[in-house]
Tab-separated table of C-alpha atoms in Angstrom:
chain	number	residue	atom	x	y	z
H	664	MET	CA	25.933	2.404	37.387
H	665	ALA	CA	27.184	-0.842	35.702
H	666	PRO	CA	29.836	0.139	32.149
H	667	GLY	CA	28.191	1.220	29.778
H	668	GLY	CA	25.123	2.527	31.309
H	669	SER	CA	26.050	6.431	31.003
H	670	ASN	CA	27.139	5.471	27.266
H	671	TYR	CA	22.940	4.654	26.821
H	672	GLN	CA	22.466	7.561	27.822
H	673	ASP	CA	24.881	10.210	25.838
H	674	ILE	CA	22.707	8.040	22.867
H	675	GLY	CA	19.132	9.249	24.784
H	676	ASP	CA	20.844	12.953	24.380
H	677	SER	CA	22.075	12.426	21.055
H	678	ARG	CA	18.760	11.682	19.934
H	679	SER	CA	17.426	15.112	21.937
H	680	ALA	CA	20.189	17.434	19.679
H	681	TYR	CA	19.336	15.736	16.770
H	682	ALA	CA	15.595	15.965	17.156
H	683	ASP	CA	16.446	20.016	17.292
H	684	TYR	CA	18.306	20.327	14.490
H	685	GLY	CA	20.105	22.685	15.466
H	686	ILE	CA	23.857	23.525	16.120
H	687	ALA	CA	25.177	21.177	18.691
H	688	PRO	CA	27.118	22.887	20.490
H	689	GLU	CA	30.941	21.893	20.875
H	690	SER	CA	30.873	19.561	23.166
H	691	ALA	CA	28.704	17.724	21.973
H	692	GLU	CA	30.923	16.476	19.363
H	693	PHE	CA	32.050	13.413	19.227
H	694	LYS	CA	29.182	12.369	21.461
H	695	ASN	CA	26.888	12.625	18.735
H	696	SER	CA	29.525	11.134	15.929
H	697	PRO	CA	28.741	7.580	15.495
H	698	PHE	CA	31.717	6.733	16.700
H	699	ARG	CA	31.329	7.525	19.582
H	700	LYS	CA	27.904	5.588	18.947
H	701	ALA	CA	29.031	2.018	18.115
H	702	ALA	CA	31.332	2.637	20.961
H	703	ALA	CA	28.027	2.778	23.499
H	704	VAL	CA	26.138	0.125	21.415
H	705	ILE	CA	29.304	-2.131	21.712
H	706	GLY	CA	30.468	-1.526	25.659
H	707	GLY	CA	26.995	-2.676	26.733
H	708	LYS	CA	26.703	-5.999	28.295
H	709	ASN	CA	29.020	-9.278	27.493
H	710	GLY	CA	29.933	-6.434	24.784
H	711	ALA	CA	26.622	-6.296	22.779
H	712	GLY	CA	24.338	-3.764	23.383
H	713	SER	CA	20.874	-4.246	22.811
H	714	ASN	CA	18.611	-3.835	19.597
H	715	SER	CA	16.859	-0.482	20.389
H	716	ALA	CA	20.183	0.991	20.769
H	717	VAL	CA	21.743	-0.216	17.321
H	718	HIS	CA	17.943	0.405	15.402
H	719	GLU	CA	18.160	3.502	17.194
H	720	LEU	CA	22.337	4.129	16.074
H	721	LEU	CA	20.506	3.246	12.634
H	722	GLU	CA	17.472	6.113	11.670
H	723	CYS	CA	18.481	8.819	10.321
H	724	PRO	CA	18.054	12.678	12.777
H	725	VAL	CA	16.004	14.239	9.417
H	726	CYS	CA	13.001	12.063	8.306
H	727	MET	CA	14.059	9.326	11.554
H	728	ASN	CA	13.623	6.642	9.327
H	729	PRO	CA	16.203	3.492	9.346
H	730	MET	CA	18.943	4.369	7.147
H	731	TYR	CA	20.180	1.645	4.813
H	732	PRO	CA	23.591	1.294	2.628
H	733	PRO	CA	25.161	3.834	0.675
H	734	ILE	CA	24.804	5.615	4.257
H	735	HIS	CA	26.835	9.248	4.110
H	736	GLN	CA	27.927	11.731	6.645
H	737	CYS	CA	29.757	15.413	7.597
H	738	PRO	CA	32.685	16.159	8.279
H	739	ASN	CA	32.180	16.354	11.525
H	740	GLY	CA	30.611	12.699	11.483
H	741	HIS	CA	27.372	13.188	12.183
H	742	THR	CA	25.002	10.439	10.069
H	743	LEU	CA	21.946	11.135	7.101
H	744	CYS	CA	20.071	8.861	5.009
H	745	VAL	CA	20.944	8.979	1.236
H	746	LYS	CA	17.106	10.291	0.382
H	747	CYS	CA	17.852	13.077	2.719
H	748	LYS	CA	21.280	13.638	1.710
H	749	SER	CA	19.703	14.734	-1.559
H	750	LYS	CA	17.585	17.263	-0.587
H	751	VAL	CA	20.233	19.052	2.002
H	752	HIS	CA	23.478	21.340	1.324
H	753	VAL	CA	24.780	21.596	5.018
H	754	CYS	CA	24.805	18.915	8.535
H	755	PRO	CA	21.387	19.527	10.364
H	756	ILE	CA	23.109	19.610	13.301
H	757	CYS	CA	26.635	21.291	12.555
H	758	ARG	CA	25.504	23.262	9.654
H	759	HIS	CA	28.742	21.794	7.972
H	760	GLU	CA	28.758	21.852	4.262
H	761	LEU	CA	28.118	18.062	3.503
H	762	GLY	CA	31.439	16.303	0.340
H	763	ASN	CA	29.962	13.452	-0.195
H	764	ILE	CA	31.650	11.175	2.649
H	765	ARG	CA	30.487	7.476	3.107
H	766	CYS	CA	30.028	6.218	6.725
H	767	LEU	CA	31.640	3.201	5.908
H	768	ALA	CA	31.234	1.854	10.074
H	769	LEU	CA	27.752	2.065	10.156
H	770	GLU	CA	27.367	0.494	6.587
H	771	LYS	CA	29.378	-2.581	8.266
H	772	ILE	CA	26.844	-2.411	11.232
H	773	ALA	CA	23.528	-1.913	9.271
H	774	GLU	CA	25.002	-5.255	6.739
H	775	SER	CA	25.923	-7.330	10.423
H	776	LEU	CA	22.195	-7.075	11.653
H	777	GLU	CA	18.993	-9.780	11.600
H	778	MET	CA	15.656	-7.712	12.106
H	779	PRO	CA	12.086	-8.374	11.728
H	780	CYS	CA	10.127	-7.517	9.952
H	781	ARG	CA	8.420	-4.483	10.190
H	782	TYR	CA	5.058	-5.662	9.519
H	783	GLN	CA	5.667	-8.252	12.734
H	784	ILE	CA	2.335	-6.318	14.117
H	785	TYR	CA	0.354	-8.057	11.348
H	786	GLY	CA	2.162	-11.245	11.374
H	787	CYS	CA	5.403	-11.764	9.928
H	788	GLN	CA	7.431	-14.176	11.586
H	789	ASP	CA	9.850	-13.802	8.934
H	790	ILE	CA	14.416	-12.498	10.652
H	791	PHE	CA	15.756	-11.242	7.358
H	792	THR	CA	19.955	-9.166	7.573
H	793	TYR	CA	19.152	-5.665	7.778
H	794	HIS	CA	19.999	-4.554	4.333
H	795	THR	CA	17.329	-7.505	2.150
H	796	ARG	CA	14.923	-6.234	4.739
H	797	LEU	CA	13.869	-3.411	3.189
H	798	ARG	CA	13.623	-5.449	-0.348
H	799	HIS	CA	11.157	-7.656	1.776
H	800	GLU	CA	8.979	-5.267	3.105
H	801	GLN	CA	7.720	-3.495	-0.225
H	802	ASN	CA	6.330	-7.474	-0.917
H	803	CYS	CA	5.520	-8.378	1.940
H	804	ARG	CA	1.682	-10.220	2.430
H	805	PHE	CA	1.517	-8.859	5.691
H	806	ARG	CA	1.408	-5.418	4.991
H	807	PRO	CA	-1.681	-3.371	5.128
H	808	TYR	CA	-3.901	-2.638	1.832
H	809	ASN	CA	-4.865	0.386	0.276
H	810	CYS	CA	-8.451	1.367	0.795
H	811	PRO	CA	-10.137	-0.096	-2.392
H	812	TYR	CA	-13.000	2.567	-2.333
H	813	ALA	CA	-13.106	3.555	-6.079
H	814	GLY	CA	-15.371	7.369	-5.361
H	815	SER	CA	-12.816	9.041	-4.499
H	816	GLU	CA	-8.767	8.945	-2.996
H	817	CYS	CA	-8.754	8.003	0.245
H	818	ALA	CA	-5.402	7.265	1.953
H	819	VAL	CA	-6.920	4.897	4.489
H	820	THR	CA	-5.156	2.029	4.642
H	821	GLY	CA	-4.740	-1.176	7.309
H	822	ASP	CA	-6.078	-4.708	7.519
H	823	ILE	CA	-8.619	-6.565	5.775
H	824	GLN	CA	-11.125	-6.873	8.774
H	825	TYR	CA	-10.063	-2.845	9.418
H	826	LEU	CA	-10.713	-2.036	5.923
H	827	VAL	CA	-14.152	-3.500	6.042
H	828	ALA	CA	-15.315	-2.201	9.175
H	829	HIS	CA	-14.218	1.452	7.588
H	830	LEU	CA	-15.641	0.647	3.646
H	831	LYS	CA	-19.319	-0.510	6.386
H	832	ASP	CA	-18.495	3.381	8.611
H	833	ASP	CA	-17.275	5.472	6.639
H	834	HIS	CA	-17.873	4.643	2.436
H	835	LYS	CA	-21.070	4.059	4.074
H	836	VAL	CA	-20.466	0.636	1.362
H	837	ASP	CA	-23.283	-1.673	0.849
H	838	MET	CA	-22.849	-4.931	2.263
H	839	HIS	CA	-23.962	-7.859	0.936
H	840	ASP	CA	-23.797	-11.925	1.509
H	841	GLY	CA	-23.870	-14.176	-0.870
H	842	CYS	CA	-21.922	-15.575	-3.600
H	843	THR	CA	-24.482	-14.629	-6.548
H	844	PHE	CA	-26.101	-11.144	-7.255
H	845	ASN	CA	-27.635	-8.999	-9.735
H	846	HIS	CA	-26.731	-5.621	-9.542
H	847	ARG	CA	-28.791	-2.568	-11.468
H	848	TYR	CA	-26.975	0.585	-12.239
H	849	VAL	CA	-28.935	3.963	-13.077
H	850	LYS	CA	-28.237	7.357	-14.839
H	851	SER	CA	-30.154	9.752	-16.508
H	852	ASN	CA	-28.499	10.943	-19.285
H	853	PRO	CA	-26.266	8.549	-20.111
H	854	GLN	CA	-24.957	10.440	-23.096
H	855	GLU	CA	-23.664	13.451	-21.018
H	856	VAL	CA	-21.507	11.517	-18.947
H	857	GLU	CA	-17.860	10.337	-20.466
H	858	ASN	CA	-16.228	9.392	-16.676
H	859	ALA	CA	-18.292	8.705	-14.001
H	860	THR	CA	-17.783	6.103	-10.940
H	861	TRP	CA	-20.750	4.149	-9.980
H	862	MET	CA	-21.000	3.297	-5.163
H	863	LEU	CA	-18.384	0.301	-4.309
H	864	THR	CA	-20.621	-3.461	-3.602
H	865	VAL	CA	-19.026	-5.526	-1.525
H	866	PHE	CA	-20.458	-9.068	-1.291
H	867	ASN	CA	-19.492	-11.590	1.813
H	868	CYS	CA	-18.593	-15.145	0.365
H	869	PHE	CA	-16.987	-17.962	1.467
H	870	GLY	CA	-15.436	-16.478	4.347
H	871	HIS	CA	-14.149	-13.219	2.129
H	872	GLN	CA	-15.038	-9.934	0.924
H	873	PHE	CA	-15.252	-9.150	-3.091
H	874	CYS	CA	-15.984	-5.459	-4.414
H	875	LEU	CA	-17.604	-4.661	-7.332
H	876	HIS	CA	-16.885	-1.956	-9.390
H	877	PHE	CA	-19.068	-0.094	-12.304
H	878	GLU	CA	-17.640	2.821	-14.021
H	879	ALA	CA	-17.524	4.992	-16.869
H	880	PHE	CA	-15.241	5.769	-19.429
H	881	ASN	CA	-13.354	6.072	-22.680
H	882	LEU	CA	-11.958	3.979	-24.795
H	883	GLY	CA	-10.134	5.378	-27.087
H	884	LEU	CA	-13.272	7.167	-29.184
H	885	ALA	CA	-15.736	5.366	-27.938
H	886	PRO	CA	-17.603	5.148	-24.750
H	887	VAL	CA	-17.908	2.071	-22.401
H	888	TYR	CA	-18.965	1.068	-19.040
H	889	MET	CA	-16.869	-1.443	-17.217
H	890	ALA	CA	-17.616	-3.673	-14.581
H	891	PHE	CA	-14.805	-6.357	-12.715
H	892	LEU	CA	-14.494	-7.829	-9.424
H	893	ARG	CA	-11.496	-7.233	-7.242
H	894	PHE	CA	-10.407	-9.379	-3.898
H	895	MET	CA	-9.756	-7.769	-0.957
H	896	GLY	CA	-6.952	-10.073	0.075
H	897	ASP	CA	-3.345	-11.155	-1.679
H	898	ASP	CA	-3.136	-12.239	-5.575
H	899	ASP	CA	-2.222	-15.921	-4.889
H	900	ASP	CA	-5.849	-16.103	-2.347
H	901	ALA	CA	-7.640	-14.046	-5.056
H	902	LYS	CA	-6.516	-17.246	-7.865
H	903	ARG	CA	-8.061	-19.411	-5.499
H	904	PHE	CA	-12.126	-17.886	-6.853
H	905	SER	CA	-13.528	-17.511	-10.077
H	906	TYR	CA	-16.159	-15.217	-11.053
H	907	SER	CA	-18.732	-14.405	-13.761
H	908	LEU	CA	-20.849	-11.150	-15.057
H	909	GLU	CA	-23.980	-11.143	-17.205
H	910	VAL	CA	-25.378	-8.336	-18.988
H	911	GLY	CA	-28.451	-9.073	-21.167
H	912	GLY	CA	-31.810	-8.107	-22.954
H	913	PHE	CA	-34.557	-8.538	-25.822
H	914	GLY	CA	-32.124	-11.697	-26.699
H	915	ARG	CA	-29.367	-10.336	-26.941
H	916	LYS	CA	-26.510	-11.643	-23.746
H	917	LEU	CA	-22.590	-10.305	-22.662
H	918	THR	CA	-21.151	-12.480	-20.411
H	919	TRP	CA	-17.736	-12.443	-19.046
H	920	GLN	CA	-15.865	-15.431	-16.785
H	921	GLY	CA	-12.394	-14.192	-14.490
H	922	VAL	CA	-10.604	-13.529	-11.895
H	923	PRO	CA	-10.507	-11.613	-8.732
H	924	ARG	CA	-7.822	-9.178	-8.772
H	925	SER	CA	-6.565	-8.552	-6.097
H	926	ILE	CA	-6.783	-4.949	-3.573
H	927	ARG	CA	-3.155	-5.131	-4.047
H	928	ASP	CA	-3.588	-3.812	-7.434
H	929	SER	CA	-5.180	-0.296	-7.406
H	930	HIS	CA	-8.454	-0.298	-9.138
H	931	LYS	CA	-6.953	2.161	-12.024
H	932	THR	CA	-4.729	-0.568	-12.855
H	933	VAL	CA	-7.508	-3.319	-13.052
H	934	ARG	CA	-9.390	-0.954	-15.219
H	935	ASP	CA	-6.856	-0.356	-17.203
H	936	SER	CA	-5.632	-3.437	-17.803
H	937	LEU	CA	-9.541	-3.967	-19.002
H	938	ASP	CA	-9.852	-7.097	-16.753
H	939	GLY	CA	-13.354	-6.943	-16.717
H	940	LEU	CA	-17.140	-6.902	-18.553
H	941	ILE	CA	-16.743	-3.828	-21.223
H	942	ILE	CA	-20.045	-3.183	-22.557
H	943	GLN	CA	-20.457	0.306	-25.490
H	944	ARG	CA	-22.709	2.398	-24.134
H	945	SER	CA	-25.038	1.896	-27.242
H	946	MET	CA	-25.149	-1.882	-26.577
H	947	ALA	CA	-26.051	-0.551	-22.605
H	948	LEU	CA	-28.823	1.357	-24.266
H	949	PHE	CA	-30.065	-1.106	-25.081
H	950	PHE	CA	-30.409	-3.831	-22.710
H	951	SER	CA	-31.030	-0.954	-20.385
H	952	GLY	CA	-35.237	-0.628	-23.368
H	953	GLY	CA	-37.304	1.808	-23.942
H	954	ASP	CA	-36.294	5.027	-25.613
H	955	ARG	CA	-32.348	4.469	-25.056
H	956	LYS	CA	-32.405	7.893	-22.793
H	957	GLU	CA	-31.753	6.394	-19.262
H	958	LEU	CA	-29.082	3.293	-18.440
H	959	LYS	CA	-31.012	0.802	-16.596
H	960	LEU	CA	-28.759	-1.912	-17.211
H	961	LYS	CA	-29.378	-5.114	-14.415
H	962	VAL	CA	-25.620	-6.972	-14.072
H	963	ALA	CA	-26.117	-10.415	-12.768
H	964	GLY	CA	-22.339	-12.072	-12.043
H	965	ARG	CA	-21.722	-14.927	-9.116
H	966	ILE	CA	-18.621	-15.983	-7.521
H	967	TRP	CA	-17.495	-19.669	-7.031
H	968	ARG	CA	-13.662	-21.824	-5.228
H	969	GLU	CA	-11.896	-23.334	-7.396
H	970	PRO	CA	-11.213	-26.907	-6.792
H	971	LEU	CA	-7.603	-27.135	-5.210
């Protein structure tokens, strides 16, 4: 077997020991230390190990996430990330009490690495130093989106194409084609409703998807309704579009014009910023006509693309 082959096997063995979180046998102490692992990485062909071996070396044995400086170790050399260190008092491998020992050698290795973005599978082709990769990934434009459904907390994430199918199949959201719309919202006994969210509606327009939200809440002590639009995509793309909303009746009219917010901004963030058409309940019931005991509000809207 070529030099370095058995060393790489050592790395694989140490992974199973880490995964068990048991007390490592005495003969395995040095094998599981980062210094032994580092030697295995360096001992590969032409003095450089595979990227997968290096990345494995920098995996926290507790949470399995990549370790970023500061990287901590126990007196026997077993490493763990700073987040996990704050949660445990003894080493998960050898049960030795943890101190405040930094693994400077592993931190140096981490700082010298260049790695692709974790969202490479979604289209990001950028390469980063190990230390700056985490900061990029927090704002990578290719990172998955959260489900925009506002009727309940939904933990589903994915790209836009996946989320459109998810909204249609799992949330049974109404999908409409076109850039103009007239949508009616009905509620009996509206005086008794202080907080309510109506079913999300999605419009396919200019090859993109726009989410129309409508809900009731209290603005201070005043009960109001609010309608707003969110764009299924990034903020830079959202700014290429504008939209208008209109409600009215009996010779009176309220209009709103704005820019759709990206679904990167949560539904609650947009609502709390009051970035949409706000209608006081008394006015909404006036527009509804009749005896004002039932909400029958028609919201008309239009979406257009701004010139470049």
